[in-house]
Tab-separated table of C-alpha atoms in Angstrom:
chain	number	residue	atom	x	y	z
A	5	MET	CA	-9.699	34.092	-3.355
A	6	CYS	CA	-8.920	32.732	-6.810
A	7	ALA	CA	-5.252	33.484	-7.492
A	8	SER	CA	-5.830	33.629	-11.254
A	9	ARG	CA	-8.158	36.630	-10.766
A	10	CYS	CA	-6.000	38.755	-8.466
A	11	GLN	CA	-4.958	41.065	-11.292
A	12	ASP	CA	-8.608	42.123	-11.611
A	13	PHE	CA	-8.418	43.746	-8.161
A	14	PRO	CA	-5.220	45.827	-8.077
A	15	ASP	CA	-6.365	47.855	-5.055
A	16	PHE	CA	-6.951	44.771	-2.902
A	17	GLU	CA	-4.457	43.606	-0.300
A	18	LEU	CA	-4.841	40.021	0.849
A	19	VAL	CA	-4.580	39.734	4.642
A	20	THR	CA	-5.198	36.017	5.158
A	21	THR	CA	-7.183	32.992	4.078
A	22	TRP	CA	-8.613	30.268	6.279
A	23	ASN	CA	-10.114	26.808	6.042
A	24	THR	CA	-11.343	25.109	9.212
A	25	GLY	CA	-11.722	21.684	7.580
A	26	PRO	CA	-14.255	19.554	5.690
A	27	LEU	CA	-16.293	18.312	8.674
A	28	LEU	CA	-19.477	19.874	10.077
A	29	ALA	CA	-17.525	22.931	11.198
A	30	ASP	CA	-16.613	23.491	7.540
A	31	SER	CA	-15.749	27.140	6.918
A	32	CYS	CA	-13.355	28.837	4.535
A	33	GLY	CA	-12.782	32.289	3.153
A	34	TYR	CA	-10.436	35.256	3.135
A	35	ILE	CA	-9.880	38.766	4.453
A	36	VAL	CA	-8.815	41.528	2.081
A	37	ILE	CA	-8.305	45.269	2.440
A	38	SER	CA	-9.723	47.429	-0.348
A	39	HIS	CA	-7.613	50.575	-0.670
A	40	PRO	CA	-8.450	53.813	-2.534
A	41	PRO	CA	-9.242	54.593	-5.249
A	42	SER	CA	-11.547	51.607	-4.631
A	43	PRO	CA	-14.011	52.105	-1.763
A	44	PRO	CA	-11.996	51.821	1.482
A	45	ARG	CA	-13.182	48.577	3.047
A	46	ILE	CA	-12.065	45.635	5.139
A	47	ILE	CA	-13.765	42.716	3.416
A	48	VAL	CA	-14.382	39.360	5.068
A	49	ALA	CA	-15.658	36.797	2.562
A	50	PHE	CA	-17.230	33.577	3.832
A	51	ARG	CA	-17.300	31.024	1.049
A	52	GLY	CA	-20.163	28.569	0.519
A	53	THR	CA	-19.534	24.833	0.451
A	54	TYR	CA	-21.238	21.784	-1.004
A	55	SER	CA	-21.757	20.395	2.503
A	56	VAL	CA	-24.453	22.969	3.226
A	57	ALA	CA	-27.375	20.558	2.697
A	58	ASN	CA	-25.943	17.967	5.086
A	59	THR	CA	-25.117	20.627	7.667
A	60	ILE	CA	-28.627	22.072	7.552
A	61	ILE	CA	-30.541	18.791	7.586
A	62	ASP	CA	-28.366	16.736	9.952
A	63	LEU	CA	-28.276	19.375	12.688
A	64	SER	CA	-31.516	21.275	12.183
A	65	THR	CA	-33.292	19.500	15.042
A	66	VAL	CA	-30.518	20.376	17.528
A	67	PRO	CA	-30.796	24.101	18.269
A	68	GLN	CA	-28.868	25.594	21.140
A	69	GLU	CA	-29.251	28.723	23.230
A	70	TYR	CA	-27.871	31.848	21.611
A	71	VAL	CA	-25.907	34.157	23.892
A	72	PRO	CA	-24.740	37.523	22.480
A	73	TYR	CA	-21.042	38.027	21.816
A	74	PRO	CA	-18.560	38.905	23.062
A	75	GLY	CA	-19.821	37.097	26.107
A	76	GLU	CA	-18.123	33.756	26.543
A	77	SER	CA	-16.242	32.616	29.611
A	78	ARG	CA	-12.477	33.056	29.493
A	79	THR	CA	-12.107	29.404	30.523
A	80	GLU	CA	-14.057	28.005	27.577
A	81	SER	CA	-12.157	26.486	24.675
A	82	VAL	CA	-13.168	27.956	21.328
A	83	HIS	CA	-12.261	24.647	19.735
A	84	GLY	CA	-14.533	22.603	22.036
A	85	SER	CA	-16.239	19.544	20.636
A	86	PHE	CA	-19.690	19.631	19.060
A	87	VAL	CA	-21.135	17.720	22.029
A	88	ASP	CA	-19.605	20.251	24.429
A	89	SER	CA	-21.166	23.110	22.476
A	90	ILE	CA	-24.582	21.511	22.964
A	91	LEU	CA	-24.232	20.477	26.620
A	92	HIS	CA	-22.391	23.614	27.778
A	93	PRO	CA	-23.798	26.725	26.033
A	94	LEU	CA	-21.798	29.917	26.262
A	95	LYS	CA	-22.163	32.001	29.412
A	96	ASN	CA	-22.845	35.693	28.948
A	97	VAL	CA	-20.667	37.950	31.102
A	98	LYS	CA	-22.231	41.184	29.776
A	99	ARG	CA	-19.279	42.547	27.857
A	100	THR	CA	-21.218	43.812	24.830
A	101	LEU	CA	-20.524	47.429	23.956
A	102	ASP	CA	-24.101	48.156	22.838
A	103	PRO	CA	-26.424	47.823	25.861
A	104	GLU	CA	-29.382	47.133	23.530
A	105	LEU	CA	-27.578	44.021	22.275
A	106	ALA	CA	-26.531	42.713	25.683
A	107	GLU	CA	-29.439	40.271	25.899
A	108	CYS	CA	-31.203	38.033	23.409
A	109	VAL	CA	-34.490	36.885	24.976
A	110	ASP	CA	-35.637	33.321	24.222
A	111	CYS	CA	-33.100	32.974	21.422
A	112	THR	CA	-31.928	29.700	19.917
A	113	VAL	CA	-29.514	29.149	17.033
A	114	HIS	CA	-28.710	26.294	14.650
A	115	ALA	CA	-26.003	24.334	16.465
A	116	GLY	CA	-24.035	23.448	13.340
A	117	PHE	CA	-23.849	27.034	12.131
A	118	MET	CA	-22.848	28.199	15.589
A	119	LEU	CA	-20.073	25.642	15.762
A	120	SER	CA	-18.807	26.738	12.339
A	121	TRP	CA	-18.764	30.368	13.451
A	122	ARG	CA	-16.917	29.584	16.690
A	123	HIS	CA	-14.142	27.801	14.777
A	124	THR	CA	-14.030	30.572	12.179
A	125	ARG	CA	-13.884	33.292	14.821
A	126	ALA	CA	-10.764	31.760	16.330
A	127	GLU	CA	-9.111	31.904	12.893
A	128	ILE	CA	-10.001	35.442	11.841
A	129	LEU	CA	-10.397	37.563	14.972
A	130	PRO	CA	-6.672	38.266	15.563
A	131	TYR	CA	-6.305	39.508	11.968
A	132	LEU	CA	-9.472	41.612	12.115
A	133	GLU	CA	-8.547	43.307	15.364
A	134	LYS	CA	-5.211	44.289	13.861
A	135	VAL	CA	-6.481	45.659	10.520
A	136	ILE	CA	-9.439	47.484	12.127
A	137	GLN	CA	-6.992	49.220	14.446
A	138	GLN	CA	-4.725	50.005	11.488
A	139	TYR	CA	-7.552	51.281	9.234
A	140	PRO	CA	-10.269	52.595	11.587
A	141	ASP	CA	-12.024	54.586	8.848
A	142	TYR	CA	-12.428	51.628	6.489
A	143	GLN	CA	-15.906	50.070	6.313
A	144	LEU	CA	-15.995	46.527	7.696
A	145	THR	CA	-17.843	44.555	5.002
A	146	LEU	CA	-19.028	40.959	5.279
A	147	VAL	CA	-20.144	38.834	2.337
A	148	GLY	CA	-21.183	35.196	2.326
A	149	HIS	CA	-22.956	32.623	0.180
A	150	SER	CA	-24.888	29.568	1.357
A	151	LEU	CA	-23.268	28.136	4.500
A	152	GLY	CA	-20.951	31.146	4.317
A	153	GLY	CA	-24.046	33.350	4.523
A	154	ALA	CA	-25.077	31.696	7.779
A	155	ILE	CA	-21.612	32.176	9.262
A	156	ALA	CA	-21.510	35.787	8.038
A	157	ALA	CA	-24.858	36.377	9.757
A	158	LEU	CA	-23.561	35.140	13.116
A	159	ALA	CA	-20.315	37.039	12.616
A	160	SER	CA	-22.266	40.224	11.978
A	161	LEU	CA	-24.013	39.970	15.353
A	162	ASP	CA	-20.681	39.364	17.088
A	163	PHE	CA	-19.036	42.336	15.369
A	164	LYS	CA	-22.056	44.583	15.870
A	165	ALA	CA	-21.907	43.907	19.613
A	166	ARG	CA	-18.208	44.848	19.567
A	167	GLY	CA	-19.087	48.232	18.076
A	168	TRP	CA	-17.585	47.504	14.642
A	169	ASN	CA	-20.806	48.271	12.702
A	170	PRO	CA	-20.390	45.841	9.779
A	171	LYS	CA	-22.151	46.154	6.439
A	172	VAL	CA	-23.394	42.725	5.365
A	173	THR	CA	-24.548	41.090	2.135
A	174	THR	CA	-25.451	37.408	2.051
A	175	PHE	CA	-26.630	35.257	-0.852
A	176	GLY	CA	-28.775	32.179	-0.304
A	177	GLU	CA	-28.513	32.465	3.477
A	178	PRO	CA	-30.374	29.650	5.290
A	179	ARG	CA	-32.532	30.140	8.352
A	180	ILE	CA	-30.198	30.241	11.337
A	181	GLY	CA	-32.410	30.522	14.399
A	182	ASN	CA	-35.806	30.962	16.016
A	183	LYS	CA	-38.193	33.909	16.192
A	184	GLY	CA	-36.414	35.381	19.218
A	185	LEU	CA	-33.079	35.467	17.393
A	186	MET	CA	-34.686	37.037	14.319
A	187	LYS	CA	-36.143	39.840	16.479
A	188	TYR	CA	-32.662	40.370	17.892
A	189	PHE	CA	-31.277	40.533	14.343
A	190	ASP	CA	-33.797	43.138	13.277
A	191	LYS	CA	-33.120	45.224	16.383
A	192	ALA	CA	-29.406	45.157	15.600
A	193	PHE	CA	-29.600	46.156	11.941
A	194	LEU	CA	-32.940	47.831	11.213
A	195	LYS	CA	-33.229	51.297	12.704
A	196	ASP	CA	-36.348	52.612	10.946
A	197	ASP	CA	-39.351	51.544	8.873
A	198	ASP	CA	-37.932	52.499	5.465
A	199	ILE	CA	-36.877	49.072	4.163
A	200	GLU	CA	-35.038	50.518	1.169
A	201	GLU	CA	-32.889	52.688	3.430
A	202	ASN	CA	-31.849	49.795	5.666
A	203	ASP	CA	-28.812	48.847	3.620
A	204	MET	CA	-26.512	47.682	6.431
A	205	TYR	CA	-27.808	44.137	5.992
A	206	ARG	CA	-28.939	42.749	2.639
A	207	ARG	CA	-30.098	39.144	2.590
A	208	VAL	CA	-30.294	38.335	-1.119
A	209	THR	CA	-32.516	35.419	-2.147
A	210	HIS	CA	-33.263	33.901	-5.543
A	211	VAL	CA	-36.423	32.320	-6.950
A	212	ASP	CA	-36.452	28.493	-6.580
A	213	ASP	CA	-33.463	28.480	-4.233
A	214	PRO	CA	-34.325	25.910	-1.512
A	215	VAL	CA	-31.608	26.897	0.986
A	216	PRO	CA	-33.268	30.077	2.385
A	217	LEU	CA	-36.280	27.874	3.246
A	218	LEU	CA	-34.178	25.484	5.333
A	219	PRO	CA	-34.187	24.433	8.135
A	220	LEU	CA	-37.962	24.033	8.110
A	221	ARG	CA	-40.279	26.556	9.679
A	222	GLU	CA	-42.090	23.738	11.465
A	223	TRP	CA	-38.905	23.102	13.442
A	224	GLY	CA	-38.996	26.620	14.852
A	225	TYR	CA	-36.685	28.383	12.381
A	226	ARG	CA	-37.487	31.816	10.950
A	227	MET	CA	-36.003	34.386	8.548
A	228	HIS	CA	-34.859	37.875	9.512
A	229	ALA	CA	-35.597	41.092	7.650
A	230	GLY	CA	-33.397	42.770	5.050
A	231	GLU	CA	-34.351	40.469	2.173
A	232	VAL	CA	-33.730	41.484	-1.430
A	233	TYR	CA	-35.519	38.992	-3.698
A	234	ILE	CA	-34.398	38.134	-7.254
A	235	SER	CA	-37.517	37.024	-9.133
A	236	LYS	CA	-35.783	36.165	-12.420
A	237	ALA	CA	-34.486	32.603	-12.701
A	238	ALA	CA	-31.803	33.140	-15.360
A	239	LEU	CA	-28.692	35.300	-15.160
A	240	SER	CA	-28.387	38.248	-15.235
A	241	PRO	CA	-31.285	39.934	-13.435
A	242	ALA	CA	-32.262	43.500	-14.232
A	243	VAL	CA	-32.998	46.108	-11.591
A	244	THR	CA	-36.698	45.474	-12.208
A	245	ASP	CA	-36.171	41.839	-11.159
A	246	LEU	CA	-35.079	42.912	-7.666
A	247	GLN	CA	-37.564	43.492	-4.880
A	248	HIS	CA	-37.092	44.883	-1.365
A	249	CYS	CA	-39.148	42.645	0.917
A	250	GLU	CA	-41.111	43.536	4.041
A	251	GLY	CA	-40.102	41.809	7.257
A	252	GLY	CA	-38.584	38.368	7.377
A	253	GLU	CA	-41.363	36.259	5.857
A	254	ASP	CA	-42.791	38.338	3.005
A	255	PRO	CA	-45.137	36.014	1.025
A	256	LEU	CA	-44.293	37.963	-2.141
A	257	CYS	CA	-40.633	36.955	-1.791
A	258	ILE	CA	-38.828	33.651	-1.168
A	259	ALA	CA	-41.186	32.760	1.717
A	260	GLY	CA	-43.973	32.526	-0.849
A	261	ALA	CA	-42.522	29.173	-1.939
A	262	ASP	CA	-43.012	27.806	1.583
A	263	PRO	CA	-46.631	26.698	2.152
A	264	VAL	CA	-46.296	26.934	5.947
A	265	ALA	CA	-44.945	30.503	5.875
A	266	ARG	CA	-47.531	31.517	3.295
A	267	ALA	CA	-50.429	30.055	5.285
A	268	THR	CA	-49.206	31.752	8.464
A	269	ALA	CA	-49.015	35.104	6.670
A	270	ASN	CA	-52.644	34.622	5.639
A	271	ASN	CA	-53.676	33.735	9.232
A	272	GLU	CA	-54.918	30.305	8.205
A	273	THR	CA	-55.705	27.504	10.627
A	274	GLU	CA	-53.250	25.055	12.128
A	275	SER	CA	-54.983	22.151	10.384
A	276	TRP	CA	-54.357	23.813	7.046
A	277	LEU	CA	-50.673	24.257	7.952
A	278	VAL	CA	-50.311	20.514	8.371
A	279	TYR	CA	-52.201	19.797	5.171
A	280	ALA	CA	-50.281	22.415	3.178
A	281	ASN	CA	-47.002	21.006	4.422
A	282	MET	CA	-47.976	17.563	3.105
A	283	THR	CA	-49.412	18.477	-0.274
A	284	GLU	CA	-48.713	22.109	-1.309
A	285	LEU	CA	-51.808	23.035	-3.277
A	286	TRP	CA	-51.660	26.094	-5.510
A	287	ASN	CA	-55.020	27.738	-6.169
A	288	ASP	CA	-54.605	29.664	-9.403
A	289	GLY	CA	-57.929	28.823	-11.005
A	290	LYS	CA	-57.005	25.155	-11.232
A	291	THR	CA	-55.810	22.888	-8.457
A	292	VAL	CA	-52.220	21.819	-9.046
A	293	LEU	CA	-50.255	19.445	-6.860
A	294	ALA	CA	-46.671	20.694	-6.651
A	295	ILE	CA	-43.496	19.928	-4.728
A	296	PRO	CA	-42.487	22.925	-2.583
A	297	ALA	CA	-39.338	24.670	-3.756
A	298	ARG	CA	-37.648	23.908	-0.421
A	299	PHE	CA	-37.619	20.207	-1.328
A	300	GLN	CA	-36.094	20.713	-4.789
A	301	ILE	CA	-32.627	19.770	-3.639
A	302	TRP	CA	-31.281	19.614	-7.213
A	303	GLN	CA	-31.642	23.406	-7.254
A	304	LEU	CA	-28.518	23.502	-5.062
A	305	PHE	CA	-26.625	23.244	-8.362
A	306	PHE	CA	-28.766	25.771	-10.234
A	307	ALA	CA	-30.919	28.377	-8.450
A	308	HIS	CA	-28.696	28.292	-5.359
A	309	ARG	CA	-25.622	29.097	-7.465
A	310	ASP	CA	-27.184	31.518	-9.931
A	311	TYR	CA	-26.503	34.606	-7.882
A	312	PHE	CA	-23.183	34.919	-9.734
A	313	TRP	CA	-21.639	34.383	-13.127
A	314	ARG	CA	-19.172	31.492	-13.259
A	315	LEU	CA	-15.621	32.826	-13.471
A	316	GLY	CA	-14.226	29.535	-14.722
A	317	LEU	CA	-11.523	27.307	-13.313
A	318	CYS	CA	-9.518	28.601	-10.364
A	319	ILE	CA	-6.082	27.322	-11.401
A	320	PRO	CA	-2.649	28.907	-11.884
A	321	GLY	CA	-2.834	30.830	-15.120
A	322	GLY	CA	-6.603	30.964	-14.977
A	323	ASP	CA	-9.297	29.248	-16.990
A	324	PRO	CA	-7.904	28.112	-20.392
A	325	SER	CA	-11.120	29.283	-22.037
A	326	ASP	CA	-10.268	32.797	-20.817
A	327	TRP	CA	-6.657	32.891	-22.008
A	328	SER	CA	-7.597	35.001	-25.019
A	329	ARG	CA	-8.216	37.921	-22.653
A	330	LYS	CA	-4.969	37.519	-20.739
A	331	TYR	CA	-2.647	36.310	-23.497
A	332	PRO	CA	-3.954	37.733	-26.816
A	333	ASP	CA	-0.568	37.377	-28.533
A	334	LEU	CA	-0.302	33.713	-27.603
A	335	VAL	CA	-3.816	32.965	-28.839
A	336	GLN	CA	-3.240	34.845	-32.107
A	337	GLU	CA	0.012	32.943	-32.590
A	338	GLU	CA	-1.825	29.630	-32.094
A	339	ARG	CA	-4.483	30.575	-34.658
A	340	VAL	CA	-1.804	31.424	-37.230
A	341	THR	CA	-0.096	28.089	-36.599
A	342	MET	CA	-3.393	26.215	-37.113
A	343	ILE	CA	-3.969	28.003	-40.435
């Protein structure tokens, strides 16, 4: 959390921060407790990183079996190597509290995201167990952006299986697993058919953001339900720019920018899937050759970040451009001196 902004959240108590390192297991964030009069919550924030593109692309062809948590062997090292995590997937010993979540049939998960979550879990679990015991009536709330959204997603399944019932909001979350894992996700968080009432998991996406479309659908990756789509490119969106989406691959939402997902939704032939993947033809009265949004990597610095306003520099004392708010006397004094 940015130290120069702490005064904006007087009801927040910082529990801990973590940073697992800049390699492929890159994960950082913080845990805070929100006390009344703010909504009583235990907030776990998983921060996004600029390594997300490399993590997605480099490891997207190496999925591993997903086994529900908590279900690992007591003898396994949480800090095992990446190779070990591939060659020796976790063994389920059926310790989940929710019997419906004890098994994930034919489920695979992105190996890089899973490794990041395993390292993160070792950092945060002791703190979470303590504060949840101390504040049992506080809502466990997970938020994450980009790579942090992927880790928050895997954390949510872990915590749900423990009976902690987290409320989750992710922004620009990439695809994390196959169809089997997405069905498991929906079973865990969606309890009825009213999509607007299923607010325990909100997967927020933004027009032109390529990250939710990666890893590629052709490689077996899918999206889960709970999507809230922002159709306006520029900040800030109005309520009318937000859309609750149906299922995980609604062609009227972010999946509409993926020719493979769109063709599948329209029950088109396999040959067309291959052709659409190569060319991306839009038929809007005139044939236009376009690059799919998922390949617009430069949007990592625009659409992928434009879920939030920039708060400025995170330095002691805050952003100098914002000093007029914090130190009005000092700024007024400087203006008088200049005159």
